[in-house]
Amino acid sequence: MTNKRELVLKAFKGEKVERVPVGFWYHFAEEDELLNGFQNPDIFAKNVSGHKHFVQEVQPDFVKIMSDGFFSYPNPLITDQVRSIKDLAAIESLGDEHPWFDQQVALVKEVRATFTEDIVAVYNIFAPLTHLKWQISNKVAFGDELVAGFLKEDPQTFQHVLKVIAKDLATLVKKIITEAGADGIYYSAQTIQVPGFSSQDYKEYISESDLIVLEAANRAHGQNILHICGYKGASNDVTIFKDYPVQVVNWAVGPEGLSLKEGKRLFGGKTVLGGFENTEEGLLYTGSKEDIQAKARELVAENGQQGIIIGADCTIPSDIDNRRIAWVREALAE
């Protein structure tokens, strides 16, 4: 019988597997804590204990280690008072030895120490654009109008700022993989959520910052899962990301109007992750055991057993009954 580590790594590579792996996750900190865990031992401990309970109760095939508390990028120049991209023109790197890196390395090590079996662990990394917009708004899932204005104001300076953030994230990624023992990263990217923002603008001024981070993970021999984030109704042109150097791709199947089968074609046969809606209105959260298991089997029947991992569009609600995750894996194990 293939162990979970071997099973998941085979699935990442699109190889034949004995059963399709399952991957779901949720936050362990409250929303107002997500940006405030750096130098906060209470939020740090809450995140570690949340992972420990999750692993013990769910016994997952693999774990996405949540970066709860570290959503903010602590560059002193980027504050919620910034209203012009020119205010950030002099931005500098945090430097390789910043404690923001060290605390996340410690987080990954402590979470992995709670594992009861040898399983794959990837660490959540947000795109430079996401860090910038959350930092200037001081709120998760906000800041799009501000960054859209910054891009229009001075595209070259905007691109420069993202590259500085990206190089720091590349340092973080290298440390997470080589020092903390993570198997790779779960890279969350999202386009600017304002009318009129073009895909060409993303490719020309933003994609380079994504690639800096992803290529750092590849150089460290990590596994890359690309998450095209549809959180709170966000919509993305997923074709922007079709040639990114990743092994696995995850997106919001329903909201983006792109099935797993269609996505596999779009992304050149790469392994796809998803299938279930992640909201409180979705089947995983509200449905019966019979309906959830029927959906899981249907997804495998439609897509085959190679190059697929069953999961959700995005992070699922934190108060979900963990038995619902077990129902999905049970159906696929049959």
XYZ file of C-alpha atoms in Angstrom:
334
model
C 0.000 0.000 0.000
C 1.435 3.382 -1.037
C 1.999 5.719 1.910
C 0.448 9.189 1.867
C 3.659 11.003 0.999
C 4.285 8.814 -2.034
C 0.614 8.979 -3.020
C 0.495 12.780 -2.999
C 3.836 13.296 -4.735
C 2.751 10.890 -7.472
C -0.493 12.838 -7.857
C 1.434 16.112 -8.075
C 3.402 14.633 -10.978
C 0.296 13.285 -12.719
C 1.333 9.665 -12.231
C -0.947 6.685 -11.596
C -2.196 6.447 -8.009
C -4.061 3.811 -6.005
C -6.666 6.404 -5.029
C -7.191 10.096 -5.672
C -5.819 12.227 -2.798
C -7.934 14.767 -0.926
C -6.894 18.208 0.301
C -9.019 20.705 2.257
C -7.940 23.414 4.734
C -9.223 26.319 6.794
C -7.922 29.166 8.927
C -7.064 28.756 12.606
C -6.924 32.477 13.445
C -9.731 35.023 13.347
C -9.892 37.433 10.418
C -8.666 40.375 12.510
C -5.651 38.285 13.571
C -4.496 37.270 10.092
C -2.461 40.442 9.554
C -1.210 40.694 13.125
C 0.706 37.549 14.041
C 4.237 38.830 13.473
C 5.842 39.291 16.904
C 2.609 38.012 18.493
C 3.246 34.713 20.326
C -0.448 34.201 21.140
C -1.537 34.147 17.482
C 1.510 32.027 16.616
C 0.570 29.454 19.282
C -3.071 29.485 18.181
C -2.026 28.646 14.633
C 0.246 25.779 15.738
C -2.382 24.265 18.040
C -5.027 24.594 15.315
C -2.896 22.607 12.898
C -2.214 19.969 15.554
C -5.913 19.451 16.216
C -6.695 19.404 12.489
C -4.037 16.794 11.706
C -5.070 14.565 14.605
C -8.772 14.727 13.784
C -8.723 14.741 9.967
C -5.591 12.646 9.313
C -5.198 14.461 5.977
C -3.424 13.155 2.897
C -1.294 16.313 2.944
C -1.321 19.669 4.719
C -1.362 23.218 3.493
C 0.270 25.028 6.413
C -1.642 28.250 6.930
C 0.354 31.479 7.250
C -2.254 32.894 9.647
C -0.845 35.956 11.385
C 1.764 36.619 8.709
C -0.488 38.053 6.005
C 1.189 41.442 6.376
C 4.607 42.097 4.871
C 6.425 44.223 7.471
C 8.175 46.711 5.238
C 8.123 50.012 7.147
C 7.503 52.021 3.987
C 4.218 50.253 3.183
C 1.474 51.539 5.492
C -2.212 52.370 5.277
C -1.205 56.033 4.892
C 0.303 55.493 1.431
C -1.809 57.085 -1.292
C 0.739 57.422 -4.104
C 3.052 54.812 -5.553
C 5.761 57.466 -5.540
C 5.746 57.214 -1.739
C 7.161 53.709 -2.201
C 9.789 54.522 -4.817
C 12.601 54.214 -2.261
C 11.488 50.803 -0.989
C 14.267 48.453 0.113
C 14.446 44.764 0.920
C 13.876 43.538 4.465
C 17.282 41.855 4.293
C 17.945 38.128 4.520
C 17.936 37.961 8.327
C 14.638 39.660 9.144
C 12.687 38.032 12.028
C 9.586 37.848 9.788
C 11.377 35.046 7.947
C 12.637 33.394 11.140
C 9.217 33.289 12.776
C 7.651 31.623 9.735
C 10.461 29.083 9.582
C 9.739 28.375 13.254
C 6.009 28.093 12.497
C 6.538 25.494 9.789
C 8.927 23.510 11.972
C 6.512 23.490 14.919
C 3.526 22.534 12.778
C 5.445 19.710 11.105
C 6.515 18.465 14.550
C 2.828 17.817 15.350
C 2.378 15.426 12.406
C 1.590 11.864 13.399
C 2.773 10.431 10.059
C 5.065 11.366 7.186
C 2.944 13.595 4.964
C 3.575 16.317 2.416
C 3.371 19.886 3.753
C 3.225 22.998 1.583
C 3.294 26.505 3.027
C 0.851 29.252 2.112
C 2.507 32.166 0.287
C 0.635 35.224 -0.963
C 1.651 37.030 -4.148
C 3.513 40.359 -3.876
C 0.446 42.140 -5.288
C -1.734 40.637 -2.559
C 0.678 41.678 0.186
C 0.801 45.206 -1.212
C -2.938 45.725 -1.424
C -3.641 44.279 2.005
C -0.820 46.259 3.570
C -1.962 49.632 2.228
C -5.574 48.947 3.209
C -4.698 47.185 6.490
C -7.489 44.750 5.753
C -7.700 41.302 4.159
C -9.425 41.247 0.746
C -9.261 45.023 0.289
C -7.006 47.533 -1.459
C -7.776 46.771 -5.112
C -8.861 50.290 -6.034
C -5.733 51.723 -4.446
C -3.319 49.443 -6.296
C -5.215 49.983 -9.546
C -4.614 53.697 -9.064
C -0.936 53.089 -8.298
C -0.512 51.100 -11.512
C -2.161 53.805 -13.579
C -0.136 56.535 -11.859
C 3.330 55.088 -12.497
C 3.541 51.550 -13.950
C 7.331 51.315 -13.743
C 7.528 52.266 -10.058
C 4.618 49.940 -9.344
C 6.483 47.090 -11.027
C 9.657 47.946 -9.092
C 7.830 47.823 -5.740
C 6.363 44.407 -6.541
C 9.797 43.082 -7.515
C 11.305 44.185 -4.185
C 8.497 42.423 -2.305
C 8.917 39.381 -4.551
C 12.631 39.091 -3.828
C 11.899 39.090 -0.090
C 9.231 36.438 -0.607
C 11.757 34.430 -2.611
C 14.057 34.551 0.420
C 11.191 33.387 2.618
C 10.340 30.533 0.242
C 13.937 29.312 0.136
C 14.149 29.300 3.947
C 10.768 27.583 4.336
C 11.854 24.738 2.054
C 15.548 24.359 2.881
C 15.502 25.214 6.604
C 11.981 24.411 7.818
C 11.484 21.275 5.725
C 8.364 22.255 3.790
C 7.854 20.290 0.595
C 6.892 23.393 -1.352
C 4.462 26.279 -1.462
C 0.809 26.978 -2.117
C 1.039 30.261 -4.024
C -2.066 32.446 -3.870
C -2.432 34.961 -6.713
C -5.333 37.186 -7.716
C -5.813 39.882 -10.325
C -6.795 43.459 -9.427
C -10.522 43.392 -8.783
C -11.645 46.615 -10.459
C -13.502 47.205 -13.751
C -11.244 48.007 -16.645
C -8.139 46.294 -15.307
C -6.688 44.372 -18.231
C -5.047 40.987 -18.444
C -2.294 42.592 -20.498
C -1.515 44.962 -17.598
C -1.146 41.958 -15.310
C 1.185 40.182 -17.707
C 3.278 43.295 -18.358
C 3.635 44.708 -14.839
C 2.730 42.000 -12.311
C 3.546 38.505 -13.633
C 7.287 39.022 -13.250
C 6.871 39.342 -9.475
C 4.913 36.065 -9.367
C 7.605 34.278 -11.333
C 10.388 35.500 -9.038
C 8.713 33.707 -6.127
C 7.715 30.548 -8.000
C 11.150 30.108 -9.531
C 12.732 30.458 -6.080
C 10.644 27.496 -4.930
C 11.650 25.496 -7.976
C 15.334 26.243 -7.407
C 14.918 24.964 -3.843
C 13.414 21.748 -5.306
C 9.986 22.509 -3.881
C 6.557 21.595 -5.188
C 4.451 24.537 -6.412
C 0.674 24.625 -6.126
C -0.785 27.692 -7.852
C -3.988 28.974 -6.286
C -5.901 31.440 -8.469
C -7.906 33.014 -5.691
C -11.644 33.534 -6.052
C -12.120 34.557 -2.405
C -15.333 36.491 -1.684
C -16.461 36.445 -5.295
C -13.212 37.598 -6.898
C -12.986 36.833 -10.616
C -9.793 36.199 -12.559
C -8.711 35.677 -16.136
C -7.150 32.291 -15.455
C -5.439 32.229 -18.844
C -2.929 34.756 -17.461
C -1.413 31.953 -15.377
C -1.478 29.070 -17.868
C 2.292 28.936 -18.393
C 3.395 29.503 -14.787
C 6.096 27.030 -13.606
C 3.974 25.019 -11.185
C 3.075 21.368 -10.704
C -0.538 21.746 -9.519
C -3.253 24.340 -10.213
C -6.277 25.248 -8.057
C -9.010 27.748 -8.971
C -12.687 28.479 -8.259
C -14.332 26.043 -10.664
C -17.884 27.437 -10.566
C -17.227 31.193 -10.325
C -14.564 31.084 -13.051
C -16.739 28.908 -15.298
C -13.893 26.451 -15.841
C -14.294 22.776 -14.984
C -11.424 20.611 -13.773
C -11.335 18.827 -17.131
C -11.253 22.104 -19.066
C -8.623 23.464 -16.693
C -6.388 20.454 -17.182
C -6.408 21.145 -20.921
C -5.785 24.858 -20.415
C -2.852 24.237 -18.079
C -1.174 21.750 -20.383
C -2.069 18.562 -18.509
C -0.826 19.711 -15.105
C -2.445 18.192 -12.045
C -5.603 20.027 -10.987
C -6.933 20.501 -7.459
C -10.515 21.304 -6.501
C -14.064 20.436 -7.465
C -16.041 21.469 -4.382
C -17.386 24.940 -3.631
C -15.791 26.372 -0.477
C -18.604 28.577 0.877
C -21.180 28.057 3.621
C -23.773 27.579 0.877
C -21.775 24.855 -0.852
C -22.442 21.122 -0.880
C -19.423 20.288 1.277
C -20.742 22.488 4.094
C -24.472 21.786 3.792
C -24.952 18.483 1.959
C -25.699 15.009 3.201
C -23.015 12.330 3.379
C -24.599 10.580 0.426
C -24.621 13.708 -1.751
C -21.059 14.710 -0.844
C -19.735 11.248 -1.604
C -21.678 11.094 -4.852
C -20.098 14.406 -5.899
C -16.609 13.122 -5.066
C -17.130 9.993 -7.147
C -18.595 12.058 -9.973
C -15.506 14.282 -10.079
C -13.230 11.271 -10.413
C -15.485 9.668 -13.013
C -15.362 12.871 -15.086
C -11.632 13.464 -14.750
C -10.025 10.073 -14.219
C -7.635 9.112 -11.443
C -4.473 10.696 -12.794
C -3.496 14.308 -12.368
C -6.305 15.215 -10.003
C -6.654 16.015 -6.293
C -10.107 16.554 -4.836
C -10.425 19.754 -2.813
C -12.249 23.076 -2.799
C -12.203 26.375 -4.671
C -10.450 28.075 -1.752
C -10.205 27.895 2.039
C -13.318 26.264 3.538
C -15.240 27.642 6.564
C -13.378 27.136 9.838
C -16.426 25.803 11.659
C -17.046 22.944 9.237
C -17.610 19.494 10.717
C -14.364 17.633 9.945
C -16.328 14.457 9.285
C -17.342 16.012 5.978
C -13.727 15.952 4.825
C -13.473 12.328 5.915
C -16.580 11.483 3.847
C -14.833 12.637 0.672
C -11.707 10.585 1.304
C -13.824 7.579 2.323
C -15.714 7.722 -0.976
C -12.499 7.807 -3.003
C -10.884 5.034 -0.974
C -13.761 2.736 -1.912
